[in-house]
Tab-separated table of C-alpha atoms in Angstrom:
chain	number	residue	atom	x	y	z
A	1	UNK	CA	-2.212	-48.124	-27.289
A	2	UNK	CA	-1.061	-44.530	-27.847
A	3	UNK	CA	0.767	-43.910	-31.109
A	4	UNK	CA	1.994	-40.356	-30.661
A	5	UNK	CA	5.553	-39.534	-31.585
A	6	UNK	CA	6.181	-36.950	-28.887
A	7	UNK	CA	9.704	-35.948	-27.969
A	8	UNK	CA	10.410	-36.901	-24.357
A	9	UNK	CA	12.937	-34.092	-23.820
A	10	UNK	CA	13.248	-30.664	-25.359
A	11	UNK	CA	12.534	-27.006	-24.928
A	12	UNK	CA	10.226	-24.340	-26.280
A	13	UNK	CA	10.093	-20.550	-26.319
A	14	UNK	CA	6.618	-19.079	-26.140
A	15	UNK	CA	5.201	-15.635	-26.608
A	16	UNK	CA	2.815	-14.372	-23.925
A	17	UNK	CA	1.154	-11.014	-23.357
A	18	UNK	CA	3.839	-10.199	-20.742
A	19	UNK	CA	6.847	-11.219	-22.865
A	20	UNK	CA	8.685	-14.262	-24.156
A	21	UNK	CA	8.976	-17.200	-21.753
A	22	UNK	CA	10.654	-20.564	-22.070
A	23	UNK	CA	10.401	-24.083	-20.751
A	24	UNK	CA	12.587	-27.162	-20.941
A	25	UNK	CA	11.624	-30.695	-20.028
A	26	UNK	CA	12.990	-34.190	-19.647
A	27	UNK	CA	11.186	-37.497	-19.819
A	28	UNK	CA	10.432	-37.035	-16.071
A	29	UNK	CA	9.058	-33.496	-16.117
A	30	UNK	CA	9.802	-29.792	-16.280
A	31	UNK	CA	13.481	-28.968	-15.685
A	32	UNK	CA	13.541	-25.215	-16.422
A	33	UNK	CA	11.126	-22.310	-16.753
A	34	UNK	CA	12.283	-18.850	-17.792
A	35	UNK	CA	10.143	-15.883	-16.801
A	36	UNK	CA	9.431	-13.048	-19.274
A	37	UNK	CA	12.161	-11.506	-21.397
A	38	UNK	CA	11.812	-8.956	-24.215
A	39	UNK	CA	13.132	-11.259	-26.946
A	40	UNK	CA	12.966	-14.960	-27.783
A	41	UNK	CA	16.768	-14.944	-28.186
A	42	UNK	CA	17.225	-13.814	-24.568
A	43	UNK	CA	14.997	-16.671	-23.371
A	44	UNK	CA	16.827	-19.163	-25.589
A	45	UNK	CA	20.187	-18.053	-24.124
A	46	UNK	CA	18.885	-18.449	-20.552
A	47	UNK	CA	17.415	-21.873	-21.304
A	48	UNK	CA	20.660	-23.106	-22.838
A	49	UNK	CA	22.582	-22.248	-19.639
A	50	UNK	CA	20.781	-25.095	-17.855
A	51	UNK	CA	22.849	-28.293	-18.141
A	52	UNK	CA	19.865	-30.531	-18.937
A	53	UNK	CA	18.485	-28.501	-21.842
A	54	UNK	CA	18.800	-30.030	-25.295
A	55	UNK	CA	19.912	-27.958	-28.260
A	56	UNK	CA	16.743	-28.161	-30.325
A	57	UNK	CA	13.488	-26.325	-29.897
A	58	UNK	CA	10.633	-28.806	-30.145
A	59	UNK	CA	7.746	-27.916	-32.450
A	60	UNK	CA	4.221	-28.013	-31.040
A	61	UNK	CA	3.501	-31.291	-32.838
A	62	UNK	CA	6.315	-33.131	-31.030
A	63	UNK	CA	5.551	-32.000	-27.485
A	64	UNK	CA	4.155	-34.386	-24.865
A	65	UNK	CA	0.538	-33.613	-23.956
A	66	UNK	CA	1.462	-32.295	-20.504
A	67	UNK	CA	3.863	-29.789	-22.163
A	68	UNK	CA	1.136	-28.611	-24.563
A	69	UNK	CA	-1.159	-28.117	-21.551
A	70	UNK	CA	1.570	-26.335	-19.571
A	71	UNK	CA	2.207	-23.884	-22.417
A	72	UNK	CA	-1.525	-23.103	-22.599
A	73	UNK	CA	-1.586	-22.642	-18.806
A	74	UNK	CA	1.426	-20.296	-18.841
A	75	UNK	CA	-0.225	-18.173	-21.538
A	76	UNK	CA	-3.466	-18.109	-19.520
A	77	UNK	CA	-1.571	-17.086	-16.372
A	78	UNK	CA	0.216	-14.307	-18.285
A	79	UNK	CA	-3.213	-13.068	-19.397
A	80	UNK	CA	-4.290	-12.748	-15.769
A	81	UNK	CA	-6.136	-16.035	-15.266
A	82	UNK	CA	-6.026	-17.985	-11.995
A	83	UNK	CA	-3.977	-21.043	-12.944
A	84	UNK	CA	-3.010	-23.955	-10.709
A	85	UNK	CA	0.417	-25.356	-11.633
A	86	UNK	CA	0.573	-27.862	-8.754
A	87	UNK	CA	-0.026	-30.859	-11.029
A	88	UNK	CA	2.833	-30.101	-13.436
A	89	UNK	CA	5.484	-32.827	-13.238
A	90	UNK	CA	8.915	-31.484	-12.333
A	91	UNK	CA	12.271	-33.171	-12.690
A	92	UNK	CA	14.471	-31.992	-9.829
A	93	UNK	CA	17.215	-34.604	-10.176
A	94	UNK	CA	20.312	-33.508	-8.304
A	95	UNK	CA	18.479	-31.128	-5.961
A	96	UNK	CA	19.302	-31.662	-2.272
A	97	UNK	CA	16.690	-32.681	0.325
A	98	UNK	CA	16.510	-29.217	1.926
A	99	UNK	CA	15.633	-27.534	-1.370
A	100	UNK	CA	13.190	-30.327	-2.253
A	101	UNK	CA	11.363	-29.738	1.057
A	102	UNK	CA	11.264	-25.964	0.463
A	103	UNK	CA	10.036	-26.401	-3.121
A	104	UNK	CA	7.375	-28.884	-2.032
A	105	UNK	CA	6.074	-26.458	0.619
A	106	UNK	CA	6.092	-23.569	-1.882
A	107	UNK	CA	4.068	-25.607	-4.405
A	108	UNK	CA	1.257	-25.811	-1.868
A	109	UNK	CA	0.710	-22.026	-2.058
A	110	UNK	CA	-2.283	-21.211	-4.214
A	111	UNK	CA	-2.864	-18.342	-6.627
A	112	UNK	CA	-2.692	-15.052	-4.729
A	113	UNK	CA	-1.546	-16.711	-1.487
A	114	UNK	CA	1.683	-15.495	0.096
A	115	UNK	CA	3.829	-16.394	3.075
A	116	UNK	CA	7.213	-15.358	4.464
A	117	UNK	CA	10.559	-17.101	4.066
A	118	UNK	CA	10.495	-17.976	7.777
A	119	UNK	CA	6.978	-19.395	7.659
A	120	UNK	CA	7.759	-21.404	4.517
A	121	UNK	CA	10.835	-22.855	6.244
A	122	UNK	CA	8.598	-23.892	9.141
A	123	UNK	CA	6.037	-25.476	6.777
A	124	UNK	CA	8.888	-27.390	5.112
A	125	UNK	CA	10.020	-28.804	8.475
A	126	UNK	CA	13.072	-26.520	8.546
A	127	UNK	CA	12.175	-23.858	11.164
A	128	UNK	CA	14.576	-21.014	11.796
A	129	UNK	CA	16.157	-21.052	8.333
A	130	UNK	CA	14.643	-18.079	6.455
A	131	UNK	CA	17.928	-17.039	4.775
A	132	UNK	CA	18.636	-20.581	3.604
A	133	UNK	CA	15.053	-20.755	2.354
A	134	UNK	CA	15.598	-17.564	0.371
A	135	UNK	CA	18.796	-18.998	-1.113
A	136	UNK	CA	16.969	-22.203	-2.086
A	137	UNK	CA	14.225	-20.207	-3.772
A	138	UNK	CA	16.840	-18.086	-5.546
A	139	UNK	CA	18.110	-21.300	-7.152
A	140	UNK	CA	14.606	-22.445	-8.160
A	141	UNK	CA	14.863	-23.750	-11.750
A	142	UNK	CA	11.093	-23.649	-12.401
A	143	UNK	CA	9.618	-20.401	-11.037
A	144	UNK	CA	5.861	-20.048	-11.440
A	145	UNK	CA	5.415	-23.836	-11.198
A	146	UNK	CA	7.299	-23.633	-7.887
A	147	UNK	CA	5.836	-20.213	-7.067
A	148	UNK	CA	8.790	-18.535	-5.368
A	149	UNK	CA	7.272	-15.131	-6.222
A	150	UNK	CA	4.685	-15.788	-3.488
A	151	UNK	CA	7.297	-15.816	-0.715
A	152	UNK	CA	7.871	-12.478	1.028
A	153	UNK	CA	10.413	-11.142	3.468
A	154	UNK	CA	9.466	-10.532	7.096
A	155	UNK	CA	6.992	-7.705	7.571
A	156	UNK	CA	5.393	-8.310	4.176
A	157	UNK	CA	8.312	-6.728	2.290
A	158	UNK	CA	8.864	-7.892	-1.274
A	159	UNK	CA	12.259	-9.524	-0.692
A	160	UNK	CA	14.622	-10.622	-3.438
A	161	UNK	CA	13.890	-12.278	-6.760
A	162	UNK	CA	16.432	-13.785	-9.123
A	163	UNK	CA	14.376	-13.550	-12.337
A	164	UNK	CA	14.950	-10.823	-14.934
A	165	UNK	CA	13.659	-7.546	-13.516
A	166	UNK	CA	14.286	-8.716	-9.943
A	167	UNK	CA	11.838	-7.636	-7.271
A	168	UNK	CA	9.910	-5.464	-9.778
A	169	UNK	CA	8.997	-8.629	-11.699
A	170	UNK	CA	8.028	-10.340	-8.439
A	171	UNK	CA	5.796	-7.414	-7.495
A	172	UNK	CA	4.154	-7.412	-10.965
A	173	UNK	CA	3.453	-11.153	-10.747
A	174	UNK	CA	1.895	-10.722	-7.313
A	175	UNK	CA	-0.178	-7.773	-8.558
A	176	UNK	CA	-1.465	-9.987	-11.395
A	177	UNK	CA	-2.666	-12.338	-8.640
A	178	UNK	CA	-4.354	-9.505	-6.737
A	179	UNK	CA	-1.679	-9.239	-4.031
A	180	UNK	CA	-0.616	-5.741	-3.006
A	181	UNK	CA	2.866	-5.488	-1.522
A	182	UNK	CA	4.472	-2.480	0.052
A	183	UNK	CA	3.478	0.189	2.519
A	184	UNK	CA	-0.242	0.564	3.184
A	185	UNK	CA	-1.990	3.475	1.460
A	186	UNK	CA	-2.005	6.700	3.519
A	187	UNK	CA	-4.745	6.951	6.106
A	188	UNK	CA	-7.705	9.067	5.163
A	189	UNK	CA	-7.278	12.505	6.751
A	190	UNK	CA	-10.928	13.471	6.952
A	191	UNK	CA	-14.001	11.278	7.066
A	192	UNK	CA	-16.222	14.157	5.944
A	193	UNK	CA	-18.626	14.031	8.892
């Protein structure tokens, strides 16, 4: 019998090499993830805007084991490590079936793997709905765990991103994963033969 006294719901702000990030969780799983900000206060403010976030930051000693592991994984990801977040429990209560299907399809994308909004819609069983797919991803409460940064616009263009820093943040996250987005480098003029 386990005798830990972990808090089943709470939130935490963590410092990573790319900035301060935040998470919030319920007894069912992750309910919010905030991508890097310059200050812990900015992350705290963003976390508190989510209706399910409790008012108290939970100290490391009161976090469920999966939260402790998630924090370590987020810090590893921020340091450039290949991290798989597909096993992280998420609590998406209140999210409609369309968004659930889109989020489920997005979670299947691995580190450094990208697709387009249209292709993701198809994979989610919702073909022909790239704009709606983009809107669903724009409302994603747990980016990184549901890796919306890996979804590109048609033609391999970066597309939008609702996190702080917008598409620049998206491009940086993809670059961390070894994905180059944008126009191809100029063709070599002379081969030197």
